[in-house]
């Protein structure tokens, strides 16, 4: 626990301060996004052929590649983020309340990036209107793409509602200390607010959290996304009962890693060592270790069922995956992270916040590598190789690589912008920490 007593002034500090570091971060994130937008503009002009992702795919017949792999990665981060926030509220984990809103904002950012990938991969953005929205009542029964759009939209609305309900309490009590230039926005966010609604909102947020916890394994990253891959059974590595739990563990490890990085960044920028305490980082590391262990165990199950007396097509695909340098690197990063977390839990002197951040970056790198490989290997080793005549192997194009950098820049800009508009730490968290001090 920090020695200072948390106050309202602490969580308002980002709104009123613009440092050189902040301007530099905006510039870097903006350049990353602009670089991708330029590449996407070129793609719109020339077609998906510039990425080598077309009807016949790139080398080896890969027609999706980084775009869909990164889409899964961002959806996982988003779903894991809102699960983390919901667990804090539902299970009374007050220790982690300071990072709850960061997790909710990470969900908004992750869903925005995932939705952006759908539009990018459609080739022509107008298809979202002509092929998806315009004929939704027909396509929803037959198109996995439309299910993606439906799930992302539903979860975006749910998360935005969830976030706005908690913001009403904060803004109404901090309004006199917030900038007048944003008055119209604050008026919209608190329209019709009275203090009598607080208890009602508290119950609503609790029920929303319960709905999220229930929906996550059934409909979201543990359900719909892996199911959409398994409806193509001719891709051996996409088909199997382990996919749902595996996707869910990847989502949770990625989201916790993202929250660790965000919490450290805000702590360093605004001297929030008494808000994002060492205990929070230690706890998040332990949760990260738990889900890393589940992640590796499910990977083991997938490999065992693919390598031991499996059908020939599945064995061929499983061997290709298990011997891939990308896969081995990904699993090694998760294993090394798990080893460090286990070691520091036994010997606490090994813990540092910087090592926690490095662990977060390692896991995020591992999960996006694994998800891109998951997509690519499915195309390279199908049961019926209709792309057998397509030579070569898949190599991501520059535009695809820029898409990852660009969407990271986009989500970073979201946090940089939001931090100047509303508190990124809940007032309830500050009140709870202050009560503990007293």
Coordinates of C-alpha atoms in Angstrom, one line a residue:
X1 CA 0.0 0.0 0.0
X2 CA 1.3 3.4 -0.9
X3 CA 2.1 5.9 1.9
X4 CA 0.0 8.7 0.3
X5 CA -3.8 8.9 0.7
X6 CA -5.5 8.7 -2.8
X7 CA -7.7 11.7 -3.6
X8 CA -10.0 13.0 -6.3
X9 CA -7.1 15.3 -7.4
X10 CA -5.0 12.3 -8.3
X11 CA -7.5 10.8 -10.8
X12 CA -8.2 14.3 -12.2
X13 CA -4.5 15.0 -12.9
X14 CA -4.3 13.4 -16.4
X15 CA -7.3 15.6 -17.5
X16 CA -5.6 18.9 -16.7
X17 CA -2.0 18.0 -17.6
X18 CA -0.3 17.9 -21.0
X19 CA 3.4 17.0 -20.8
X20 CA 6.0 16.7 -23.5
X21 CA 5.9 12.9 -23.0
X22 CA 2.2 13.0 -23.7
X23 CA 2.6 15.0 -26.9
X24 CA 5.4 12.6 -28.0
X25 CA 3.1 9.6 -27.3
X26 CA 0.3 11.1 -29.4
X27 CA 2.8 11.8 -32.2
X28 CA 4.2 8.2 -32.2
X29 CA 0.7 6.6 -32.0
X30 CA -0.6 8.9 -34.6
X31 CA 2.2 8.1 -37.0
X32 CA 1.7 4.4 -36.5
X33 CA -2.0 4.7 -37.4
X34 CA -1.4 7.1 -40.4
X35 CA 1.2 4.6 -41.7
X36 CA -1.3 1.9 -41.8
X37 CA -4.1 4.1 -43.2
X38 CA -1.8 5.0 -46.1
X39 CA -1.2 1.3 -46.7
X40 CA -4.9 0.6 -46.5
X41 CA -5.7 3.4 -49.0
X42 CA -3.2 1.8 -51.4
X43 CA -5.0 -1.5 -50.8
X44 CA -8.4 0.1 -51.5
X45 CA -7.1 1.5 -54.8
X46 CA -5.3 -1.7 -56.0
X47 CA -7.3 -4.4 -54.3
X48 CA -6.4 -7.1 -51.8
X49 CA -4.0 -8.5 -54.3
X50 CA -1.4 -6.1 -52.9
X51 CA -1.3 -8.2 -49.7
X52 CA -1.3 -11.4 -51.8
X53 CA -4.5 -12.3 -50.0
X54 CA -7.0 -13.1 -52.7
X55 CA -9.2 -15.9 -54.0
X56 CA -6.3 -18.2 -54.4
X57 CA -4.3 -16.8 -51.5
X58 CA -0.7 -16.0 -51.1
X59 CA 2.1 -18.7 -51.1
X60 CA 0.6 -22.0 -50.2
X61 CA -3.0 -20.8 -50.6
X62 CA -3.4 -18.7 -47.4
X63 CA -6.3 -16.4 -48.0
X64 CA -6.6 -14.8 -44.5
X65 CA -3.2 -14.4 -42.8
X66 CA -2.4 -11.6 -40.3
X67 CA -5.7 -9.8 -40.8
X68 CA -7.8 -12.6 -39.3
X69 CA -5.1 -13.6 -36.8
X70 CA -4.9 -10.1 -35.5
X71 CA -8.7 -9.9 -35.5
X72 CA -8.9 -12.9 -33.1
X73 CA -6.1 -11.4 -31.0
X74 CA -7.9 -8.1 -30.5
X75 CA -11.3 -9.8 -29.9
X76 CA -9.5 -11.9 -27.2
X77 CA -8.0 -8.8 -25.5
X78 CA -11.4 -7.2 -25.6
X79 CA -13.3 -10.1 -24.2
X80 CA -10.7 -10.8 -21.6
X81 CA -10.7 -7.2 -20.5
X82 CA -14.4 -7.0 -19.8
X83 CA -14.3 -10.4 -18.0
X84 CA -11.6 -9.1 -15.7
X85 CA -13.6 -6.0 -14.9
X86 CA -16.8 -8.0 -14.4
X87 CA -15.0 -10.4 -12.1
X88 CA -13.8 -7.4 -10.0
X89 CA -17.4 -6.3 -9.5
X90 CA -19.1 -9.6 -9.3
X91 CA -16.7 -11.3 -6.9
X92 CA -16.0 -8.3 -4.8
X93 CA -12.3 -8.2 -5.7
X94 CA -11.9 -4.6 -4.4
X95 CA -8.1 -5.0 -4.5
X96 CA -8.3 -4.7 -8.3
X97 CA -10.9 -2.0 -8.5
X98 CA -8.3 0.7 -9.6
X99 CA -7.7 -1.2 -12.8
X100 CA -11.3 -2.1 -13.6
X101 CA -12.0 0.9 -15.8
X102 CA -8.7 0.4 -17.6
X103 CA -9.9 -3.1 -18.4
X104 CA -13.3 -1.7 -19.7
X105 CA -11.5 0.9 -21.9
X106 CA -9.2 -1.9 -23.2
X107 CA -12.4 -3.8 -24.2
X108 CA -13.7 -0.7 -26.1
X109 CA -10.3 -0.3 -27.8
X110 CA -10.0 -4.0 -28.6
X111 CA -13.5 -4.3 -30.1
X112 CA -12.8 -1.1 -32.2
X113 CA -9.6 -2.6 -33.6
X114 CA -11.3 -6.0 -34.2
X115 CA -14.2 -4.3 -36.0
X116 CA -11.8 -2.3 -38.1
X117 CA -10.1 -5.5 -39.2
X118 CA -13.4 -6.8 -40.5
X119 CA -13.8 -3.7 -42.6
X120 CA -10.2 -3.9 -43.9
X121 CA -10.5 -7.6 -44.8
X122 CA -13.7 -7.1 -46.7
X123 CA -11.7 -5.5 -49.4
X124 CA -14.3 -2.8 -50.0
X125 CA -15.8 -1.1 -47.0
X126 CA -19.2 -0.6 -48.8
X127 CA -19.7 -4.3 -48.5
X128 CA -20.4 -3.8 -44.8
X129 CA -23.6 -2.0 -46.0
X130 CA -24.5 -3.8 -49.1
X131 CA -23.6 -7.4 -48.0
X132 CA -23.9 -7.4 -44.2
X133 CA -26.3 -4.7 -42.9
X134 CA -28.5 -4.4 -45.9
X135 CA -29.3 -8.1 -46.0
X136 CA -28.7 -8.9 -42.3
X137 CA -32.0 -10.9 -41.9
X138 CA -30.7 -13.3 -44.6
X139 CA -26.9 -13.4 -44.0
X140 CA -27.2 -13.9 -40.2
X141 CA -28.4 -17.4 -40.9
X142 CA -25.6 -18.4 -43.2
X143 CA -22.5 -16.2 -42.8
X144 CA -19.9 -16.6 -40.1
X145 CA -18.7 -13.1 -40.9
X146 CA -22.1 -11.7 -39.9
X147 CA -21.9 -13.6 -36.6
X148 CA -18.6 -11.9 -36.0
X149 CA -20.2 -8.5 -36.6
X150 CA -23.2 -9.4 -34.4
X151 CA -21.0 -10.5 -31.5
X152 CA -18.7 -7.5 -31.7
X153 CA -21.5 -5.0 -32.0
X154 CA -23.5 -6.6 -29.1
X155 CA -20.5 -6.6 -26.8
X156 CA -19.5 -3.1 -27.8
X157 CA -23.0 -1.8 -26.8
X158 CA -22.9 -3.9 -23.6
X159 CA -19.5 -2.6 -22.6
X160 CA -20.3 1.0 -23.5
X161 CA -23.4 0.8 -21.4
X162 CA -21.5 -0.8 -18.5
X163 CA -18.8 2.0 -18.7
X164 CA -21.3 4.9 -19.0
X165 CA -23.2 3.8 -15.9
X166 CA -20.1 4.0 -13.8
X167 CA -19.0 7.2 -15.4
X168 CA -22.3 9.0 -14.4
X169 CA -21.4 8.6 -10.7
X170 CA -17.9 10.0 -11.2
X171 CA -18.8 12.9 -13.4
X172 CA -21.7 14.1 -11.3
X173 CA -19.5 14.3 -8.2
X174 CA -16.4 15.7 -9.9
X175 CA -18.2 18.1 -12.3
X176 CA -17.0 21.3 -10.6
X177 CA -13.4 20.1 -11.1
X178 CA -13.7 19.0 -14.7
X179 CA -13.0 21.4 -17.7
X180 CA -15.8 23.6 -18.8
X181 CA -15.0 23.2 -22.5
X182 CA -16.3 19.6 -22.2
X183 CA -19.4 20.6 -20.5
X184 CA -21.8 19.5 -23.3
X185 CA -20.3 16.0 -23.3
X186 CA -20.6 15.7 -19.5
X187 CA -24.2 16.9 -19.7
X188 CA -25.0 14.1 -22.2
X189 CA -23.3 11.5 -20.0
X190 CA -25.2 12.6 -16.9
X191 CA -28.5 13.4 -18.5
X192 CA -31.3 12.8 -16.0
X193 CA -28.9 11.8 -13.2
X194 CA -30.0 12.0 -9.6
X195 CA -28.3 10.6 -6.5
X196 CA -31.2 8.3 -5.9
X197 CA -30.2 6.2 -9.0
X198 CA -26.9 5.2 -7.4
X199 CA -28.2 2.0 -5.8
X200 CA -30.2 1.1 -8.9
X201 CA -27.1 1.6 -11.1
X202 CA -25.0 -0.5 -8.6
X203 CA -27.5 -3.4 -9.0
X204 CA -27.6 -2.9 -12.8
X205 CA -23.8 -3.1 -13.0
X206 CA -23.8 -6.2 -10.9
X207 CA -26.3 -7.9 -13.2
X208 CA -24.4 -6.8 -16.3
X209 CA -21.2 -8.3 -14.8
X210 CA -23.0 -11.5 -14.1
X211 CA -24.3 -11.6 -17.7
X212 CA -20.8 -11.0 -19.0
X213 CA -19.3 -13.8 -16.9
X214 CA -22.0 -16.2 -18.2
X215 CA -21.8 -15.1 -21.8
X216 CA -18.0 -15.2 -22.1
X217 CA -17.6 -19.0 -22.3
X218 CA -20.9 -19.5 -24.1
X219 CA -21.1 -16.9 -26.8
X220 CA -17.9 -14.9 -27.0
X221 CA -14.2 -15.8 -27.2
X222 CA -14.9 -19.2 -25.7
X223 CA -17.9 -19.8 -28.0
X224 CA -18.7 -18.0 -31.2
X225 CA -15.2 -17.2 -32.5
X226 CA -13.8 -20.8 -32.2
X227 CA -17.1 -22.2 -33.4
X228 CA -16.9 -20.1 -36.6
X229 CA -13.6 -21.8 -37.3
X230 CA -14.8 -25.3 -36.5
X231 CA -17.7 -25.0 -39.0
X232 CA -14.9 -25.7 -41.6
X233 CA -14.0 -29.2 -40.6
X234 CA -11.7 -29.7 -43.6
X235 CA -9.1 -27.7 -41.7
X236 CA -7.9 -30.2 -39.1
X237 CA -6.3 -27.8 -36.7
X238 CA -9.4 -25.6 -36.6
X239 CA -11.7 -28.4 -35.6
X240 CA -11.9 -29.7 -32.0
X241 CA -13.5 -29.4 -28.6
X242 CA -10.4 -27.8 -27.1
X243 CA -10.6 -24.7 -29.2
X244 CA -13.2 -22.9 -27.0
X245 CA -11.3 -23.1 -23.7
X246 CA -8.0 -22.5 -25.5
X247 CA -9.4 -19.2 -27.0
X248 CA -10.7 -18.2 -23.6
X249 CA -7.3 -18.7 -21.9
X250 CA -5.6 -16.7 -24.6
X251 CA -8.1 -13.9 -24.2
X252 CA -7.5 -13.7 -20.4
X253 CA -3.7 -13.9 -20.6
X254 CA -3.7 -11.2 -23.3
X255 CA -6.1 -8.9 -21.4
X256 CA -4.3 -9.2 -18.1
X257 CA -1.0 -8.5 -19.9
X258 CA -2.5 -5.4 -21.5
X259 CA -3.9 -4.2 -18.1
X260 CA -0.4 -4.6 -16.5
X261 CA 1.2 -2.5 -19.2
X262 CA -1.5 0.2 -19.0
X263 CA -1.4 0.4 -15.2
X264 CA 2.4 0.7 -15.2
X265 CA 2.2 3.4 -17.9
X266 CA -0.3 5.5 -15.9
X267 CA 1.5 4.9 -12.6
X268 CA 4.8 6.1 -14.1
X269 CA 3.2 9.1 -15.9
X270 CA 1.2 10.5 -12.9
X271 CA 2.9 9.2 -9.8
X272 CA 0.1 6.8 -9.0
X273 CA 2.2 4.4 -6.9
X274 CA -0.4 4.8 -4.1
X275 CA -3.2 3.9 -6.5
X276 CA -1.7 1.1 -8.7
X277 CA 0.2 -0.4 -5.8
X278 CA 2.8 -3.2 -5.9
X279 CA 0.1 -5.5 -4.5
X280 CA -2.0 -5.0 -7.6
X281 CA 0.9 -5.9 -9.9
X282 CA 1.7 -9.0 -7.8
X283 CA -1.9 -10.1 -7.9
X284 CA -2.2 -9.5 -11.7
X285 CA 1.0 -11.5 -12.2
X286 CA -0.3 -14.4 -10.3
X287 CA -3.5 -14.4 -12.3
X288 CA -1.4 -14.1 -15.5
X289 CA 0.6 -17.2 -14.3
X290 CA -2.6 -19.2 -13.6
X291 CA -4.0 -18.6 -17.1
X292 CA -0.6 -19.1 -18.8
X293 CA -0.6 -22.5 -17.1
X294 CA -4.0 -23.3 -18.5
X295 CA -3.0 -22.0 -21.9
X296 CA 0.1 -24.3 -22.0
X297 CA -2.0 -27.3 -20.7
X298 CA -4.6 -26.8 -23.4
X299 CA -1.9 -26.5 -26.0
X300 CA -0.5 -29.8 -24.7
X301 CA -3.9 -31.5 -25.1
X302 CA -4.2 -30.2 -28.6
X303 CA -0.7 -31.5 -29.5
X304 CA -1.3 -34.9 -27.9
X305 CA -4.5 -35.5 -29.7
X306 CA -2.9 -34.4 -33.0
X307 CA 0.3 -36.4 -32.7
X308 CA -0.7 -39.7 -31.0
X309 CA -2.5 -42.1 -33.3
X310 CA -4.6 -39.3 -35.0
X311 CA -6.0 -39.4 -38.5
X312 CA -3.3 -38.8 -41.1
X313 CA -4.4 -35.3 -42.1
X314 CA -4.5 -34.2 -38.4
X315 CA -1.1 -35.7 -37.7
X316 CA 0.4 -33.9 -40.7
X317 CA -1.1 -30.6 -39.6
X318 CA -0.1 -31.1 -35.9
X319 CA 3.5 -32.0 -36.8
X320 CA 3.8 -28.9 -39.0
X321 CA 2.5 -26.7 -36.1
X322 CA 4.5 -28.3 -33.4
X323 CA 7.8 -28.0 -35.3
X324 CA 7.2 -24.4 -36.6
X325 CA 9.8 -21.9 -35.2
X326 CA 7.0 -19.4 -34.7
X327 CA 5.0 -21.9 -32.6
X328 CA 8.0 -22.9 -30.6
X329 CA 8.9 -19.2 -29.9
X330 CA 5.4 -18.5 -28.8
X331 CA 5.2 -21.4 -26.4
X332 CA 8.7 -20.6 -25.1
X333 CA 7.7 -17.0 -24.3
X334 CA 4.6 -18.2 -22.3
X335 CA 6.7 -20.8 -20.6
X336 CA 9.4 -18.4 -19.6
X337 CA 6.8 -16.0 -18.3
X338 CA 5.2 -18.7 -16.3
X339 CA 8.6 -19.8 -14.9
X340 CA 9.3 -16.2 -13.8
X341 CA 5.9 -15.8 -12.1
X342 CA 6.4 -19.1 -10.3
X343 CA 9.9 -18.1 -9.2
X344 CA 8.9 -14.7 -7.9
X345 CA 6.0 -16.1 -6.0
X346 CA 8.5 -18.3 -4.1
X347 CA 11.2 -15.7 -3.9
X348 CA 9.4 -12.3 -3.7
X349 CA 12.7 -10.3 -4.1
X350 CA 12.6 -11.3 -7.8
X351 CA 9.4 -9.2 -8.3
X352 CA 9.7 -5.8 -10.0
X353 CA 7.1 -3.8 -11.8
X354 CA 9.3 -3.6 -14.9
X355 CA 9.6 -7.4 -15.0
X356 CA 5.8 -7.6 -14.8
X357 CA 5.6 -5.3 -17.8
X358 CA 8.2 -7.4 -19.7
X359 CA 6.0 -10.4 -18.9
X360 CA 3.0 -8.7 -20.3
X361 CA 4.8 -7.8 -23.5
X362 CA 6.1 -11.4 -23.8
X363 CA 2.6 -12.9 -23.5
X364 CA 1.0 -10.4 -25.9
X365 CA 3.8 -11.2 -28.4
X366 CA 3.3 -14.9 -27.9
X367 CA -0.5 -14.8 -28.3
X368 CA -0.6 -12.8 -31.5
X369 CA 2.1 -15.1 -33.0
X370 CA 0.0 -18.2 -32.0
X371 CA -3.2 -16.8 -33.4
X372 CA -1.7 -15.8 -36.7
X373 CA -0.1 -19.2 -37.0
X374 CA -3.4 -20.8 -36.1
X375 CA -5.0 -19.2 -39.1
X376 CA -2.2 -19.7 -41.5
X377 CA -1.5 -23.4 -40.6
X378 CA -5.2 -24.1 -41.1
X379 CA -4.9 -23.1 -44.8
X380 CA -1.5 -24.7 -45.3
X381 CA -2.5 -28.1 -44.1
X382 CA -6.2 -28.8 -45.0
X383 CA -7.8 -32.2 -45.5
X384 CA -8.7 -31.4 -49.1
X385 CA -5.8 -29.4 -50.5
X386 CA -7.6 -27.4 -53.2
X387 CA -4.6 -25.0 -53.1
X388 CA -2.0 -27.7 -53.8
X389 CA -0.9 -26.0 -57.0
X390 CA -0.2 -22.7 -55.2
X391 CA 3.5 -22.6 -54.7
X392 CA 5.5 -21.2 -51.8
X393 CA 4.6 -20.4 -48.2
X394 CA 2.9 -17.5 -46.5
X395 CA 4.9 -14.4 -45.8
X396 CA 3.0 -11.4 -44.3
X397 CA 3.0 -8.3 -46.5
X398 CA 4.2 -4.9 -45.3
X399 CA 0.6 -3.7 -45.2
X400 CA -0.4 -6.5 -43.0
X401 CA 2.4 -5.8 -40.6
X402 CA 1.5 -2.1 -40.6
X403 CA -2.0 -3.1 -39.7
X404 CA -0.9 -4.5 -36.3
X405 CA 1.3 -1.4 -35.6
X406 CA -1.6 0.9 -36.8
X407 CA -4.3 -0.7 -34.6
X408 CA -2.0 -0.6 -31.6
X409 CA -1.5 3.1 -32.4
X410 CA -5.3 3.5 -32.6
X411 CA -5.9 1.9 -29.2
X412 CA -3.1 3.9 -27.7
X413 CA -4.7 7.1 -29.1
X414 CA -8.0 6.0 -27.5
X415 CA -6.4 5.9 -24.1
X416 CA -4.5 9.1 -24.6
X417 CA -7.7 10.9 -25.6
X418 CA -10.0 9.4 -23.0
X419 CA -7.5 10.2 -20.2
X420 CA -8.0 13.9 -21.0
X421 CA -11.8 13.7 -20.9
X422 CA -12.9 11.4 -18.0
X423 CA -11.1 9.7 -15.1
X424 CA -9.5 6.4 -16.0
X425 CA -9.7 5.3 -12.4
X426 CA -13.1 5.1 -10.8
X427 CA -14.0 7.4 -7.9
X428 CA -15.3 4.3 -6.1
X429 CA -11.8 2.9 -6.2
X430 CA -10.4 6.1 -4.7
X431 CA -13.0 6.1 -2.0
X432 CA -12.3 2.5 -1.1
X433 CA -8.5 3.1 -1.0
X434 CA -9.1 6.1 1.2
X435 CA -11.3 4.2 3.6
X436 CA -8.5 1.6 3.9
X437 CA -6.0 4.3 4.8
X438 CA -8.3 5.8 7.4

